[in-house]
Coordinates of C-alpha atoms and ligand atoms in Angstrom, one line a residue:
M1 CA 9.0 19.9 5.6
V2 CA 7.1 16.8 6.7
A3 CA 5.3 14.5 4.2
R4 CA 1.6 14.3 4.6
V5 CA 0.6 10.8 5.7
I6 CA -3.0 9.6 5.6
P7 CA -3.5 6.5 7.7
V8 CA -5.3 3.5 6.2
V9 CA -7.8 1.1 7.7
P10 CA -6.4 -1.9 9.5
F11 CA -5.8 -4.9 7.2
D12 CA -4.9 -8.5 7.0
L13 CA -2.4 -8.9 4.3
V14 CA -1.7 -12.5 3.4
V15 CA 1.5 -12.9 1.3
F16 CA 1.8 -16.2 -0.6
G17 CA 5.5 -16.7 -1.2
G18 CA 6.2 -14.5 1.8
T19 CA 9.6 -16.0 2.2
G20 CA 10.6 -15.4 -1.4
D21 CA 12.9 -12.8 -2.9
L22 CA 10.3 -10.2 -3.9
A23 CA 8.5 -10.3 -0.6
Q24 CA 11.7 -10.0 1.4
R25 CA 13.5 -7.5 -0.8
K26 CA 10.6 -5.2 -1.8
L27 CA 7.2 -5.8 -0.3
L28 CA 8.0 -6.3 3.4
P29 CA 10.6 -3.4 3.5
A30 CA 7.9 -1.3 1.8
L31 CA 5.3 -2.1 4.5
F32 CA 7.8 -1.5 7.2
R33 CA 8.6 2.0 5.8
R34 CA 4.9 2.8 5.7
M35 CA 4.6 1.7 9.3
V36 CA 7.6 3.9 10.3
D37 CA 6.0 6.8 8.5
G38 CA 2.8 6.2 10.5
Q39 CA 0.6 5.2 7.6
A40 CA 0.0 1.5 8.1
L41 CA -1.6 1.0 11.5
P42 CA 0.0 -1.2 14.1
D43 CA -3.1 -3.3 14.5
S44 CA -2.9 -4.6 11.0
R45 CA -1.5 -8.1 10.4
I46 CA 0.9 -9.5 7.7
I47 CA 0.6 -13.2 7.4
A48 CA 3.1 -15.1 5.2
A49 CA 1.8 -18.3 3.7
A50 CA 4.5 -20.6 2.4
R51 CA 5.7 -24.2 2.3
R52 CA 8.6 -24.1 4.7
D53 CA 8.2 -25.2 8.3
L54 CA 9.3 -21.8 9.8
G55 CA 6.7 -20.9 12.4
A56 CA 6.0 -17.2 13.2
D57 CA 9.2 -16.7 15.1
G58 CA 11.3 -18.2 12.3
F59 CA 9.6 -16.0 9.8
R60 CA 10.1 -12.9 12.0
R61 CA 13.8 -13.6 12.3
R62 CA 14.1 -14.0 8.5
V63 CA 12.2 -10.7 8.0
E64 CA 14.4 -8.9 10.5
A65 CA 17.5 -10.0 8.7
A66 CA 16.0 -8.8 5.4
L67 CA 15.1 -5.4 6.8
R68 CA 18.6 -5.0 8.1
V69 CA 19.8 -5.4 4.5
H70 CA 17.1 -3.5 2.6
V71 CA 16.1 -0.6 4.9
G72 CA 18.4 2.2 5.7
P73 CA 19.8 2.2 9.3
E74 CA 18.3 5.6 9.9
Q75 CA 14.8 4.0 9.6
L76 CA 15.5 0.9 11.7
D77 CA 14.3 2.3 15.0
P78 CA 14.3 -0.6 17.4
D79 CA 10.8 0.1 18.8
R80 CA 9.3 0.4 15.3
L81 CA 11.1 -2.8 14.3
A82 CA 9.7 -4.7 17.3
E83 CA 6.2 -3.3 16.5
F84 CA 6.5 -4.4 12.9
L85 CA 7.8 -7.9 13.7
C86 CA 4.9 -8.3 16.2
A87 CA 2.4 -7.7 13.3
L88 CA 3.9 -10.7 11.4
D89 CA 2.5 -14.1 11.4
Y90 CA 3.1 -17.3 9.5
V91 CA 1.0 -20.1 8.1
R92 CA 2.6 -23.2 6.7
L93 CA 0.6 -24.0 3.6
D94 CA 1.1 -25.8 0.3
A95 CA -0.5 -23.9 -2.5
A96 CA -0.8 -27.1 -4.5
D97 CA -2.6 -29.4 -2.0
E98 CA -4.9 -29.3 1.0
D99 CA -2.3 -28.7 3.7
G100 CA -2.7 -25.5 5.7
W101 CA -5.8 -24.0 4.2
A102 CA -7.9 -24.7 7.3
A103 CA -5.2 -23.1 9.4
L104 CA -5.3 -20.0 7.2
F105 CA -9.1 -19.8 7.4
H106 CA -8.9 -20.0 11.3
R107 CA -6.3 -17.3 11.4
L108 CA -8.6 -15.0 9.4
K109 CA -12.1 -16.0 10.4
D110 CA -12.7 -13.7 13.4
S111 CA -11.0 -10.7 11.9
E112 CA -13.0 -7.7 10.8
R113 CA -10.0 -6.3 9.0
M114 CA -10.0 -5.7 5.3
R115 CA -8.3 -8.7 3.5
V116 CA -5.6 -8.6 0.8
F117 CA -4.1 -11.7 -0.7
Y118 CA -0.8 -10.9 -2.4
L119 CA 0.4 -13.7 -4.7
S120 CA 4.1 -13.4 -4.8
V121 CA 4.4 -16.8 -6.4
A122 CA 4.9 -18.4 -9.8
P123 CA 2.1 -17.4 -12.1
Q124 CA 0.9 -21.0 -12.7
L125 CA -0.2 -20.9 -9.0
F126 CA -2.4 -17.8 -9.4
A127 CA -5.5 -19.7 -10.5
P128 CA -5.1 -22.7 -8.1
I129 CA -4.5 -20.4 -5.1
S130 CA -7.5 -18.3 -6.0
E131 CA -9.7 -21.4 -6.2
R132 CA -8.5 -22.7 -2.8
L133 CA -9.0 -19.3 -1.2
A134 CA -12.6 -19.5 -2.4
T135 CA -13.3 -23.1 -1.4
S136 CA -11.6 -22.7 2.0
G137 CA -13.9 -19.8 2.9
C138 CA -11.2 -17.1 3.1
L139 CA -12.8 -14.6 0.8
T140 CA -15.1 -11.7 1.9
P141 CA -16.9 -9.4 -0.6
D142 CA -14.2 -6.8 0.0
T143 CA -11.2 -9.0 -0.4
R144 CA -8.5 -7.8 -2.8
L145 CA -6.1 -9.9 -4.8
V146 CA -2.7 -8.7 -5.9
V147 CA -0.8 -10.4 -8.8
E148 CA 2.3 -9.4 -10.6
K149 CA 3.9 -10.1 -13.9
P150 CA 4.3 -12.3 -15.8
L151 CA 0.6 -12.0 -16.5
G152 CA 0.6 -14.6 -19.2
H153 CA 3.1 -15.5 -21.8
D154 CA 1.2 -14.2 -24.8
F155 CA -2.3 -13.0 -25.6
A156 CA -4.0 -16.4 -25.3
S157 CA -2.5 -17.3 -21.9
A158 CA -3.1 -13.8 -20.5
R159 CA -6.8 -14.1 -21.6
K160 CA -7.0 -17.5 -20.0
L161 CA -5.6 -16.2 -16.7
N162 CA -7.9 -13.2 -16.7
R163 CA -10.9 -15.5 -17.2
Q164 CA -9.8 -17.9 -14.5
L165 CA -9.5 -15.0 -12.0
A166 CA -12.8 -13.6 -13.1
T167 CA -14.6 -16.8 -12.1
I168 CA -13.6 -16.0 -8.5
F169 CA -13.0 -12.2 -8.2
D170 CA -14.7 -9.2 -9.6
E171 CA -12.4 -7.0 -11.7
R172 CA -12.6 -4.3 -9.1
Q173 CA -11.0 -6.7 -6.6
I174 CA -7.9 -7.5 -8.8
Y175 CA -4.8 -5.5 -8.6
R176 CA -2.3 -6.2 -11.3
I177 CA 1.0 -4.6 -10.4
D178 CA 3.3 -3.0 -12.8
H179 CA 5.8 -1.6 -10.4
F180 CA 7.0 1.1 -12.8
L181 CA 3.6 2.8 -12.3
G182 CA 4.4 3.2 -8.6
K183 CA 7.6 5.1 -9.3
E184 CA 7.4 8.7 -8.1
T185 CA 8.4 10.3 -11.4
V186 CA 5.9 8.2 -13.4
Q187 CA 3.1 9.6 -11.3
N188 CA 4.6 13.0 -11.6
L189 CA 4.3 12.6 -15.4
M190 CA 0.6 12.7 -15.0
A191 CA 0.8 15.8 -12.8
L192 CA 3.1 17.5 -15.2
R193 CA 0.8 16.8 -18.2
F194 CA -2.6 17.3 -16.5
A195 CA -2.0 19.9 -13.8
N196 CA -0.1 22.4 -16.0
A197 CA -1.6 24.2 -18.9
L198 CA 1.8 24.7 -20.5
F199 CA 2.4 21.4 -22.3
E200 CA -1.0 20.3 -23.5
P201 CA -1.2 22.6 -26.6
I202 CA 2.2 21.4 -27.8
W203 CA 1.7 17.7 -26.8
N204 CA 1.0 16.4 -30.3
A205 CA 2.5 15.5 -33.7
R206 CA 2.6 19.1 -34.8
H207 CA 5.1 20.0 -32.2
V208 CA 6.7 16.8 -31.0
D209 CA 9.3 15.4 -33.3
H210 CA 9.6 12.1 -31.5
V211 CA 9.6 10.4 -28.1
Q212 CA 12.3 8.1 -26.7
I213 CA 11.7 5.8 -23.8
T214 CA 14.7 4.1 -22.4
V215 CA 15.0 1.5 -19.6
A216 CA 18.6 0.5 -19.5
E217 CA 20.3 -1.7 -16.8
R218 CA 23.9 -2.5 -16.1
V219 CA 23.1 -5.8 -14.5
G220 CA 23.0 -9.1 -16.5
V221 CA 20.7 -12.0 -16.0
R222 CA 22.9 -14.1 -13.7
G223 CA 20.9 -15.6 -10.9
R224 CA 17.6 -15.1 -12.8
G225 CA 18.5 -17.1 -15.9
A226 CA 15.8 -19.7 -15.6
Y227 CA 13.1 -17.1 -15.6
Y228 CA 14.7 -14.7 -18.0
D229 CA 15.6 -17.1 -20.7
Q230 CA 12.0 -18.1 -21.0
N231 CA 10.9 -14.5 -21.4
G232 CA 13.5 -12.1 -22.8
A233 CA 13.4 -8.3 -23.0
V234 CA 10.2 -8.0 -25.0
R235 CA 8.1 -10.1 -22.6
D236 CA 10.0 -9.0 -19.4
M237 CA 10.0 -5.3 -20.1
M238 CA 8.4 -4.1 -23.3
Q239 CA 5.0 -5.7 -22.9
N240 CA 4.5 -4.1 -19.6
H241 CA 6.8 -1.4 -18.3
L242 CA 7.7 0.4 -21.5
L243 CA 4.2 0.1 -23.0
Q244 CA 2.7 1.5 -19.8
L245 CA 5.1 4.5 -19.9
L246 CA 4.2 5.0 -23.6
C247 CA 0.5 5.0 -22.6
L248 CA 1.0 7.7 -20.0
I249 CA 2.9 9.9 -22.4
A250 CA 0.5 9.4 -25.3
M251 CA -3.0 9.2 -23.7
E252 CA -5.7 11.8 -23.9
P253 CA -6.5 13.7 -20.7
P254 CA -8.9 11.5 -18.7
A255 CA -12.1 13.2 -17.5
H256 CA -11.1 12.5 -13.9
F257 CA -8.2 11.0 -12.1
E258 CA -10.1 7.9 -11.4
P259 CA -9.2 4.3 -12.1
D260 CA -11.4 3.5 -15.0
A261 CA -11.2 7.0 -16.6
V262 CA -7.4 6.7 -16.6
R263 CA -7.3 3.1 -17.7
D264 CA -9.8 3.7 -20.5
E265 CA -7.5 6.3 -22.0
K266 CA -4.5 4.0 -21.7
L267 CA -6.4 1.2 -23.4
K268 CA -7.2 3.5 -26.3
V269 CA -3.5 4.1 -26.8
L270 CA -2.7 0.4 -26.8
R271 CA -5.5 -0.2 -29.3
S272 CA -4.1 2.5 -31.6
L273 CA -0.6 1.1 -31.8
K274 CA 0.2 0.5 -35.5
P275 CA 1.0 -3.2 -36.1
L276 CA 4.7 -3.4 -37.1
D277 CA 5.0 -3.8 -40.9
G278 CA 8.1 -5.8 -41.0
P279 CA 11.2 -6.7 -39.1
G280 CA 12.9 -3.3 -39.8
D281 CA 11.3 -1.6 -36.8
V282 CA 12.5 -4.1 -34.2
V283 CA 16.1 -4.8 -33.2
L284 CA 16.8 -7.5 -30.7
G285 CA 20.2 -8.1 -29.1
Q286 CA 22.0 -10.3 -26.8
Y287 CA 25.0 -9.3 -24.7
R288 CA 28.5 -10.5 -25.2
G289 CA 30.9 -10.7 -22.2
I290 CA 33.9 -8.4 -22.1
N291 CA 37.1 -8.5 -20.0
G292 CA 36.4 -12.1 -18.9
E293 CA 32.8 -11.4 -17.9
P294 CA 30.4 -14.1 -19.2
D295 CA 28.2 -13.9 -22.3
Y296 CA 24.4 -13.9 -21.9
V297 CA 24.1 -17.6 -22.7
E298 CA 26.6 -18.4 -19.9
D299 CA 24.8 -16.1 -17.4
A300 CA 21.4 -17.6 -18.4
G301 CA 22.9 -21.1 -18.2
S302 CA 21.3 -21.7 -21.6
P303 CA 23.9 -22.6 -24.4
G304 CA 22.7 -21.7 -27.8
S305 CA 19.8 -19.5 -26.5
R306 CA 18.3 -17.0 -28.9
T307 CA 16.6 -15.1 -26.1
E308 CA 17.1 -11.4 -26.4
S309 CA 18.5 -9.3 -23.5
F310 CA 18.0 -6.1 -25.5
A311 CA 15.1 -4.8 -27.6
A312 CA 14.6 -1.5 -29.5
I313 CA 11.3 -0.9 -31.3
K314 CA 10.0 2.0 -33.3
V315 CA 6.3 2.4 -32.5
E316 CA 3.7 4.5 -34.2
I317 CA 0.3 5.5 -32.8
A318 CA -2.5 5.8 -35.4
N319 CA -4.6 8.6 -34.0
W320 CA -5.1 12.2 -34.6
R321 CA -2.8 13.4 -31.8
W322 CA 0.2 11.3 -32.7
N323 CA 0.1 10.4 -36.4
G324 CA 3.6 11.1 -37.7
T325 CA 5.4 11.2 -34.4
P326 CA 7.4 8.0 -33.8
F327 CA 8.0 6.6 -30.3
Y328 CA 11.4 4.8 -30.0
L329 CA 11.5 2.3 -27.1
R330 CA 14.6 0.5 -25.9
T331 CA 15.5 -1.6 -23.0
G332 CA 18.3 -4.0 -22.2
K333 CA 20.6 -5.6 -19.7
R334 CA 24.3 -5.1 -19.3
L335 CA 24.2 -1.7 -20.9
Q336 CA 26.5 1.3 -20.3
A337 CA 24.5 2.8 -17.5
R338 CA 21.4 2.2 -15.3
V339 CA 19.1 4.8 -16.6
S340 CA 15.3 5.0 -17.1
E341 CA 13.9 8.0 -18.8
I342 CA 11.4 9.4 -21.2
A343 CA 12.5 12.1 -23.5
V344 CA 10.0 14.2 -25.5
V345 CA 12.0 15.8 -28.3
F346 CA 10.2 18.8 -29.7
K347 CA 10.5 20.1 -33.3
D348 CA 13.2 22.6 -34.0
A349 CA 12.3 26.3 -34.3
P350 CA 10.9 26.8 -37.7
H351 CA 13.4 29.5 -38.7
S352 CA 16.5 30.8 -37.1
I353 CA 16.9 34.6 -36.9
F354 CA 20.5 34.3 -35.6
P355 CA 23.7 34.3 -37.8
A356 CA 25.5 31.1 -38.3
S357 CA 28.2 32.3 -36.0
A358 CA 25.8 32.2 -33.1
G359 CA 25.7 28.4 -33.3
G360 CA 22.6 26.5 -34.2
T361 CA 19.4 26.2 -32.2
N362 CA 18.7 22.8 -30.8
P363 CA 15.3 21.2 -30.2
N364 CA 13.8 21.5 -26.8
V365 CA 13.8 18.3 -24.9
L366 CA 11.7 17.5 -22.0
A367 CA 13.4 14.6 -20.2
I368 CA 11.5 12.8 -17.5
R369 CA 14.0 10.8 -15.4
L370 CA 12.7 7.8 -13.6
Q371 CA 16.0 6.7 -12.1
P372 CA 18.6 7.5 -11.0
D373 CA 18.1 11.2 -9.9
E374 CA 14.4 11.3 -10.3
G375 CA 13.3 14.5 -11.9
I376 CA 12.3 16.4 -14.9
T377 CA 14.5 18.7 -17.1
L378 CA 13.6 20.9 -20.0
R379 CA 16.5 21.7 -22.4
L380 CA 16.3 25.2 -23.6
T381 CA 18.5 27.3 -25.8
I382 CA 19.8 30.6 -24.3
K383 CA 22.4 33.1 -25.0
E384 CA 25.8 32.2 -23.7
P385 CA 26.6 34.8 -21.0
G386 CA 29.2 37.4 -21.6
P387 CA 30.2 40.0 -24.3
G388 CA 31.2 39.1 -27.8
G389 CA 27.9 39.0 -29.6
M390 CA 25.2 36.4 -29.8
R391 CA 26.3 32.9 -29.1
L392 CA 23.7 30.3 -28.4
C393 CA 24.0 27.4 -25.9
Q394 CA 21.8 24.8 -24.3
V395 CA 20.9 24.7 -20.7
P396 CA 18.6 22.4 -18.7
L397 CA 15.8 23.9 -16.7
D398 CA 16.2 21.5 -13.9
M399 CA 13.4 20.1 -11.7
T400 CA 15.4 17.3 -10.2
F401 CA 13.2 16.6 -7.2
A402 CA 15.4 13.8 -5.8
K403 CA 17.8 16.5 -4.7
T404 CA 15.3 19.1 -3.8
L405 CA 13.2 16.8 -1.6
G406 CA 16.3 15.2 -0.1
A407 CA 17.5 18.7 0.9
Q408 CA 14.2 19.2 2.7
G409 CA 14.6 15.9 4.5
L410 CA 11.9 14.2 2.5
R411 CA 12.4 10.7 1.2
I412 CA 11.0 9.6 -2.1
P413 CA 8.9 6.5 -1.4
G414 CA 9.6 3.4 -3.3
A415 CA 7.1 2.0 -5.9
Y416 CA 5.9 -0.8 -3.6
E417 CA 5.1 1.6 -0.8
R418 CA 2.8 3.5 -3.0
L419 CA 1.2 0.5 -4.7
V420 CA 0.6 -1.6 -1.6
M421 CA -1.1 1.3 0.1
D422 CA -3.2 1.9 -3.0
V423 CA -4.4 -1.7 -2.7
I424 CA -5.4 -1.1 0.9
R425 CA -7.1 2.2 0.0
G426 CA -8.9 0.4 -2.8
D427 CA -7.5 2.7 -5.6
Q428 CA -6.9 0.9 -8.8
T429 CA -5.7 3.9 -10.8
L430 CA -2.1 2.7 -11.0
F431 CA -2.9 -1.0 -11.7
M432 CA -3.5 -2.6 -15.0
R433 CA -7.0 -3.7 -16.0
N434 CA -7.6 -7.1 -17.7
D435 CA -8.2 -5.5 -21.1
E436 CA -5.1 -3.4 -21.0
V437 CA -2.9 -6.5 -20.4
E438 CA -4.6 -8.3 -23.2
A439 CA -4.3 -5.4 -25.6
A440 CA -0.6 -5.1 -24.8
W441 CA -0.1 -8.8 -25.6
R442 CA -2.1 -8.6 -28.8
W443 CA 0.3 -6.0 -30.1
I444 CA 3.5 -7.8 -28.8
D445 CA 2.6 -11.3 -30.0
P446 CA 3.6 -10.7 -33.7
I447 CA 6.9 -9.3 -32.6
I448 CA 7.7 -12.4 -30.7
A449 CA 6.4 -14.6 -33.4
A450 CA 8.6 -12.9 -36.0
A451 CA 11.7 -13.2 -33.8
D452 CA 10.9 -16.9 -33.2
T453 CA 10.8 -17.6 -36.9
A454 CA 13.6 -15.3 -38.1
P455 CA 16.5 -17.1 -39.6
E456 CA 19.0 -15.1 -37.5
G457 CA 18.9 -14.8 -33.7
P458 CA 19.4 -11.5 -31.8
R459 CA 22.3 -9.2 -32.7
S460 CA 25.3 -9.4 -30.5
Y461 CA 26.4 -6.4 -28.5
D462 CA 29.3 -5.7 -26.1
S463 CA 28.5 -5.6 -22.4
Y464 CA 28.4 -2.1 -21.0
S465 CA 27.8 -0.6 -24.5
S466 CA 24.7 1.2 -25.7
G467 CA 23.4 -1.9 -27.4
P468 CA 23.7 -3.4 -30.9
E469 CA 24.8 -1.2 -33.9
E470 CA 21.5 -2.0 -35.6
A471 CA 19.6 -0.2 -32.8
L472 CA 21.6 3.0 -33.5
M473 CA 20.7 2.6 -37.1
L474 CA 17.0 2.3 -36.2
M475 CA 17.2 6.0 -35.4
H476 CA 20.0 7.1 -37.7
R477 CA 18.0 6.1 -40.8
D478 CA 15.2 8.5 -39.6
G479 CA 17.8 11.3 -39.1
R480 CA 17.6 11.0 -35.3
R481 CA 19.8 9.7 -32.6
W482 CA 19.4 8.1 -29.2
R483 CA 20.2 10.1 -26.1
A484 CA 23.4 9.2 -24.5
L485 CA 23.1 6.5 -21.8
A486 CA 24.5 8.4 -18.9
A487 CA 23.7 7.8 -15.3
Ligands
LIG1 C1 11.3 -6.2 -13.5 C2 12.0 -7.1 -14.5 O1 10.0 -6.2 -13.8 O2 11.9 -4.9 -13.6 C3 13.5 -7.1 -14.3 O3 11.6 -8.4 -14.4 C4 14.1 -5.7 -14.2 O4 14.2 -7.8 -15.3 C5 13.3 -4.8 -13.2 O5 15.4 -5.7 -13.8 C6 13.7 -3.4 -13.3 O6 13.0 -2.7 -12.2 P1 13.7 -1.5 -11.5 O7 12.6 -1.0 -10.6 O8 14.9 -2.1 -10.7 O9 14.1 -0.6 -12.5

């Protein structure tokens, strides 16, 4: 089976911060894969704009080295690699002063290709770079701008940034990436919900007991301490990735699969989140080293830091569909396993007709696994095979497409492959709109304010555990339990 690939128009993609980690590790490998798959046309250009004095050849050597690390050897066909490297160019430019902007303008001025400016730089440079792009004449009416989190530090700074960008770009030109939305299973979630008649009638508080959204990582913050310690799990993960997943699970069916129709529905969810009453529904944690491994504060290089590396929150949505169904969100570093999943836990059967000796029924659980082993499973209760009367057991109805597609020779594309091609196609469906980002911050701000003024800092938890004890209590007190963190 061969994946269908629809080629895109030729483009000039200018990557500010093109020599940085994100560009080298994610973005350029993603573009290379799209070229190998025949989607991005060879007459497109990728121009890195950065401060170092590298020159096009120096940049190409650097990208080649990065591709050798981040792209599987089976994809590194020498001809395609040469073709890709040929499409690369480099402009030495300082985002903070005049140097290099005229050179960038000259590089672009005779090109008819569609233009994308990807700002893979510190967020404080988003506005100054946008302004210089405008004053140096680099913008066309069809130009697109790509920015990535952190999009603000709180509601006020997010709004300020949105306003600054709006003085130069139209909202339809701005692509705010949340890379979780590019993950294959996340998109599949929309197909599952809106392309099947099966789930919609039971997708509500009458039938759903609760929803759990987990994004757990084994890695700590070493190497990213300077960024992470200023942010913490709530800003780094909850405000964006987890709330976005919550929106996709909870939103009403949009009238069309079109950018504003989808984003309008997500926005309604964000605006329906109940403000948290008190500190009881939020648990923040910070990892402790075990077996000689460092504590968070050591990894972050920030003695005495109160920044959280773990957060669990009980969220309620005040609308007709979800009133009474809690959503439990948790995310953290240095946890037992790397696993991201959404579990929709349905209510138990109203009455059991089976004798106690059959064993109890268990609620059906629809688990949507983002990583690893992308796929969807539905836990059902069936009769245990064999003679000896009725005994009940639980089995998963397994739609693990990572394996199925792999067996058919299909590769699941990475999030950046999908998202960068959507920018080029001009499809904003999987990108956050200004009002969504602001609504998410509006709800998150009081959580951060409460943590900042709390007499106690985050709860301590052992590295490679399932998080602080208090996070377990968050569910136990409601008579529920978290799903095991198993990879
Ligand atoms: C990023 C966060 O947005 O997402 C990181 O800043 C986190 O802290 C990462 O590790 C997780 O993404 P993924 O795709 O590796 O699960």
